[in-house]
Amino acid sequence: MAKTIVLTGAGGVLCSTMAIALAKQGHQIAVLDLRKEAADAVAQQINNDGGNAIGVAANVLEKDSLETAKKEINSKYGKVDILINGAGGNHPLGTTSNPFFQLEDLDNQTEGFKTFFDLDPKGIEFTFNLNFLGTLLPTQVFATDMVGREGCSVLNISSMNAFTPLTKIPAYSGAKAAVSNFTQWLAVHFSKVGIRVNAIAPGFFLTDQNRALLTNSDGSATPRGEQIIGQTPMGRYGTPDDLVSTVNWLCDDGAAFITGIVVPIDGGFSAYSGV
Ligand code: NAD
């Protein structure tokens, strides 16, 4: 059955791929993004391919903006059946320069060098807000349409770093751990009113956000990029298409008894101890 699906952050790399794939299943798609032009471009691509989508500007951190988006979606497509909370990301001010703190770091005067002690609360706050609050607020707004109806669900985007934190990114790791925890909490909370809540935890995907961290300008891997591939038993980065079948599965009514799970899509990264 065709559903109305809202995806936040769907002007971005991973969620635009999900939006396009879900449209191919015959669903009506609301492509939400802070960047209206990016949302419109994805919606246009879907419509050009014979699908049905609208691009809508929305800030996942502002309830008014989400309510305005919801009015537009409701008037075009009726009630929302599925919400995919895709907007998220890290901030450099919540990131340390090195994986381990060393005694000599105390004397390091290099411009921009950051230890744990230099982390800026603004970077931590930005990252927690975007990932956690940016998942909770859209759910408050769009899940009101789902209460007591059949076939409705919420899909959150967690990350590898939620299971075991990655070095250098304490804020992003903590924020995604909060997203996984919230997924379980909400699954229980909504279990009596027909709303399933699940999450996917993508492993490493080469995108604009992390390209400079993982590849050099000549395309070769940075030490961190090499380390990631070495820790990924399948020996490669994921591609956005690797997410599609799991997203289709969790959004489908065939998953009617599945709620509160976080599915790793990571080429074996989270299963591997490195030894
Ligand atoms: P991306 O940067 O390509 O897309 C994120 C989108 O969110 C952008 O289009 C951006 O404009 C939008 N956005 C940012 N702030 C917003 C706000 N306040 N309101 C509305 N939209 C906003 O990132 P991506 O790599 O496609 O990541 C998508 C999701 O997957 C994120 O939650 C990210 O944390 C998660 N994730 C990514 C990876 C990876 O390797 N790329 C791995 C694990 C999890």
PDB file of C-alpha atoms in Angstrom, residues 36-145:
ATOM      1  CA  LYS A  36      15.409  23.911   0.307  1.00  0.00           C
ATOM      2  CA  GLU A  37      17.229  23.794  -3.028  1.00  0.00           C
ATOM      3  CA  ALA A  38      18.740  20.399  -2.154  1.00  0.00           C
ATOM      4  CA  ALA A  39      15.312  19.069  -1.099  1.00  0.00           C
ATOM      5  CA  ASP A  40      13.736  20.378  -4.320  1.00  0.00           C
ATOM      6  CA  ALA A  41      16.441  18.794  -6.469  1.00  0.00           C
ATOM      7  CA  VAL A  42      15.815  15.348  -4.928  1.00  0.00           C
ATOM      8  CA  ALA A  43      12.020  15.743  -5.254  1.00  0.00           C
ATOM      9  CA  GLN A  44      12.420  16.811  -8.872  1.00  0.00           C
ATOM     10  CA  GLN A  45      14.574  13.789  -9.632  1.00  0.00           C
ATOM     11  CA  ILE A  46      11.890  11.515  -8.125  1.00  0.00           C
ATOM     12  CA  ASN A  47       9.110  13.225 -10.101  1.00  0.00           C
ATOM     13  CA  ASN A  48      11.137  13.109 -13.329  1.00  0.00           C
ATOM     14  CA  ASP A  49      11.498   9.353 -12.814  1.00  0.00           C
ATOM     15  CA  GLY A  50       7.694   8.964 -12.537  1.00  0.00           C
ATOM     16  CA  GLY A  51       7.478   9.073  -8.707  1.00  0.00           C
ATOM     17  CA  ASN A  52       5.569  11.452  -6.455  1.00  0.00           C
ATOM     18  CA  ALA A  53       7.520  13.817  -4.186  1.00  0.00           C
ATOM     19  CA  ILE A  54       7.649  17.336  -2.787  1.00  0.00           C
ATOM     20  CA  GLY A  55      10.663  19.233  -1.500  1.00  0.00           C
ATOM     21  CA  VAL A  56       9.989  21.060   1.767  1.00  0.00           C
ATOM     22  CA  ALA A  57      12.245  23.408   3.741  1.00  0.00           C
ATOM     23  CA  ALA A  58      12.388  22.451   7.411  1.00  0.00           C
ATOM     24  CA  ASN A  59      14.742  22.850  10.341  1.00  0.00           C
ATOM     25  CA  VAL A  60      14.641  19.765  12.573  1.00  0.00           C
ATOM     26  CA  LEU A  61      15.581  21.964  15.558  1.00  0.00           C
ATOM     27  CA  GLU A  62      12.593  24.312  15.220  1.00  0.00           C
ATOM     28  CA  LYS A  63       9.157  22.981  16.002  1.00  0.00           C
ATOM     29  CA  ASP A  64       7.391  25.848  14.200  1.00  0.00           C
ATOM     30  CA  SER A  65       9.280  25.092  11.025  1.00  0.00           C
ATOM     31  CA  LEU A  66       8.336  21.393  11.318  1.00  0.00           C
ATOM     32  CA  GLU A  67       4.663  22.252  11.962  1.00  0.00           C
ATOM     33  CA  THR A  68       4.643  24.449   8.852  1.00  0.00           C
ATOM     34  CA  ALA A  69       6.172  21.607   6.836  1.00  0.00           C
ATOM     35  CA  LYS A  70       3.574  19.194   8.212  1.00  0.00           C
ATOM     36  CA  LYS A  71       0.686  21.441   7.095  1.00  0.00           C
ATOM     37  CA  GLU A  72       2.072  21.490   3.564  1.00  0.00           C
ATOM     38  CA  ILE A  73       2.554  17.701   3.536  1.00  0.00           C
ATOM     39  CA  ASN A  74      -0.897  17.001   5.015  1.00  0.00           C
ATOM     40  CA  SER A  75      -2.632  19.224   2.455  1.00  0.00           C
ATOM     41  CA  LYS A  76      -0.823  17.516  -0.426  1.00  0.00           C
ATOM     42  CA  TYR A  77      -0.707  13.874   0.730  1.00  0.00           C
ATOM     43  CA  GLY A  78      -2.924  13.520   3.841  1.00  0.00           C
ATOM     44  CA  LYS A  79      -1.616  11.972   7.052  1.00  0.00           C
ATOM     45  CA  VAL A  80       2.013  10.943   7.461  1.00  0.00           C
ATOM     46  CA  ASP A  81       2.568   7.167   7.784  1.00  0.00           C
ATOM     47  CA  ILE A  82       6.333   6.951   8.132  1.00  0.00           C
ATOM     48  CA  LEU A  83       9.048   9.303   9.400  1.00  0.00           C
ATOM     49  CA  ILE A  84      12.731   8.752   8.679  1.00  0.00           C
ATOM     50  CA  ASN A  85      14.894  10.948  10.914  1.00  0.00           C
ATOM     51  CA  GLY A  86      17.926  11.401   8.672  1.00  0.00           C
ATOM     52  CA  ALA A  87      19.275  14.868   9.539  1.00  0.00           C
ATOM     53  CA  GLY A  88      22.424  14.484  11.609  1.00  0.00           C
ATOM     54  CA  GLY A  89      26.161  14.920  11.679  1.00  0.00           C
ATOM     55  CA  ASN A  90      29.243  15.948  13.614  1.00  0.00           C
ATOM     56  CA  HIS A  91      30.887  19.325  14.384  1.00  0.00           C
ATOM     57  CA  PRO A  92      34.659  20.017  14.332  1.00  0.00           C
ATOM     58  CA  LEU A  93      34.453  21.859  17.682  1.00  0.00           C
ATOM     59  CA  GLY A  94      33.393  18.573  19.310  1.00  0.00           C
ATOM     60  CA  THR A  95      36.341  16.644  17.854  1.00  0.00           C
ATOM     61  CA  THR A  96      39.847  16.074  19.310  1.00  0.00           C
ATOM     62  CA  SER A  97      42.959  16.228  17.103  1.00  0.00           C
ATOM     63  CA  ASN A  98      44.369  12.905  18.307  1.00  0.00           C
ATOM     64  CA  PRO A  99      42.833   9.579  19.288  1.00  0.00           C
ATOM     65  CA  PHE A 100      44.869   9.325  22.515  1.00  0.00           C
ATOM     66  CA  PHE A 101      45.882  11.995  25.023  1.00  0.00           C
ATOM     67  CA  GLN A 102      49.689  12.013  25.495  1.00  0.00           C
ATOM     68  CA  LEU A 103      51.832  13.835  28.030  1.00  0.00           C
ATOM     69  CA  GLU A 104      53.492  15.945  25.303  1.00  0.00           C
ATOM     70  CA  ASP A 105      50.077  17.274  24.256  1.00  0.00           C
ATOM     71  CA  LEU A 106      50.231  19.561  27.299  1.00  0.00           C
ATOM     72  CA  ASP A 107      52.972  21.600  25.554  1.00  0.00           C
ATOM     73  CA  ASN A 108      51.565  21.441  22.014  1.00  0.00           C
ATOM     74  CA  GLN A 109      51.027  25.048  20.858  1.00  0.00           C
ATOM     75  CA  THR A 110      50.144  24.190  17.235  1.00  0.00           C
ATOM     76  CA  GLU A 111      47.322  26.386  15.978  1.00  0.00           C
ATOM     77  CA  GLY A 112      44.042  24.440  15.953  1.00  0.00           C
ATOM     78  CA  PHE A 113      45.438  21.519  17.979  1.00  0.00           C
ATOM     79  CA  LYS A 114      42.652  20.268  20.242  1.00  0.00           C
ATOM     80  CA  THR A 115      42.767  17.900  23.183  1.00  0.00           C
ATOM     81  CA  PHE A 116      39.825  16.778  25.274  1.00  0.00           C
ATOM     82  CA  PHE A 117      40.427  19.847  27.480  1.00  0.00           C
ATOM     83  CA  ASP A 118      39.944  22.216  24.520  1.00  0.00           C
ATOM     84  CA  LEU A 119      36.596  20.826  23.371  1.00  0.00           C
ATOM     85  CA  ASP A 120      34.150  23.681  22.944  1.00  0.00           C
ATOM     86  CA  PRO A 121      30.742  23.275  24.606  1.00  0.00           C
ATOM     87  CA  LYS A 122      29.218  24.917  21.512  1.00  0.00           C
ATOM     88  CA  GLY A 123      30.455  22.037  19.331  1.00  0.00           C
ATOM     89  CA  ILE A 124      29.134  19.468  21.804  1.00  0.00           C
ATOM     90  CA  GLU A 125      25.797  21.254  22.029  1.00  0.00           C
ATOM     91  CA  PHE A 126      25.485  21.557  18.235  1.00  0.00           C
ATOM     92  CA  THR A 127      26.124  17.847  17.775  1.00  0.00           C
ATOM     93  CA  PHE A 128      23.798  16.671  20.544  1.00  0.00           C
ATOM     94  CA  ASN A 129      21.059  19.003  19.369  1.00  0.00           C
ATOM     95  CA  LEU A 130      21.272  18.082  15.683  1.00  0.00           C
ATOM     96  CA  ASN A 131      21.337  14.323  16.243  1.00  0.00           C
ATOM     97  CA  PHE A 132      19.209  13.820  19.368  1.00  0.00           C
ATOM     98  CA  LEU A 133      16.848  16.791  19.535  1.00  0.00           C
ATOM     99  CA  GLY A 134      16.739  16.744  15.726  1.00  0.00           C
ATOM    100  CA  THR A 135      15.301  13.218  15.982  1.00  0.00           C
ATOM    101  CA  LEU A 136      12.967  13.859  18.920  1.00  0.00           C
ATOM    102  CA  LEU A 137      11.300  17.081  17.663  1.00  0.00           C
ATOM    103  CA  PRO A 138      10.295  15.796  14.185  1.00  0.00           C
ATOM    104  CA  THR A 139       8.926  12.671  15.884  1.00  0.00           C
ATOM    105  CA  GLN A 140       6.789  14.841  18.195  1.00  0.00           C
ATOM    106  CA  VAL A 141       5.421  16.697  15.192  1.00  0.00           C
ATOM    107  CA  PHE A 142       4.890  13.914  12.625  1.00  0.00           C
ATOM    108  CA  ALA A 143       4.007  10.944  14.870  1.00  0.00           C
ATOM    109  CA  THR A 144       0.783  12.701  15.933  1.00  0.00           C
ATOM    110  CA  ASP A 145      -0.545  11.592  12.518  1.00  0.00           C
TER     111      ASP A 145
END
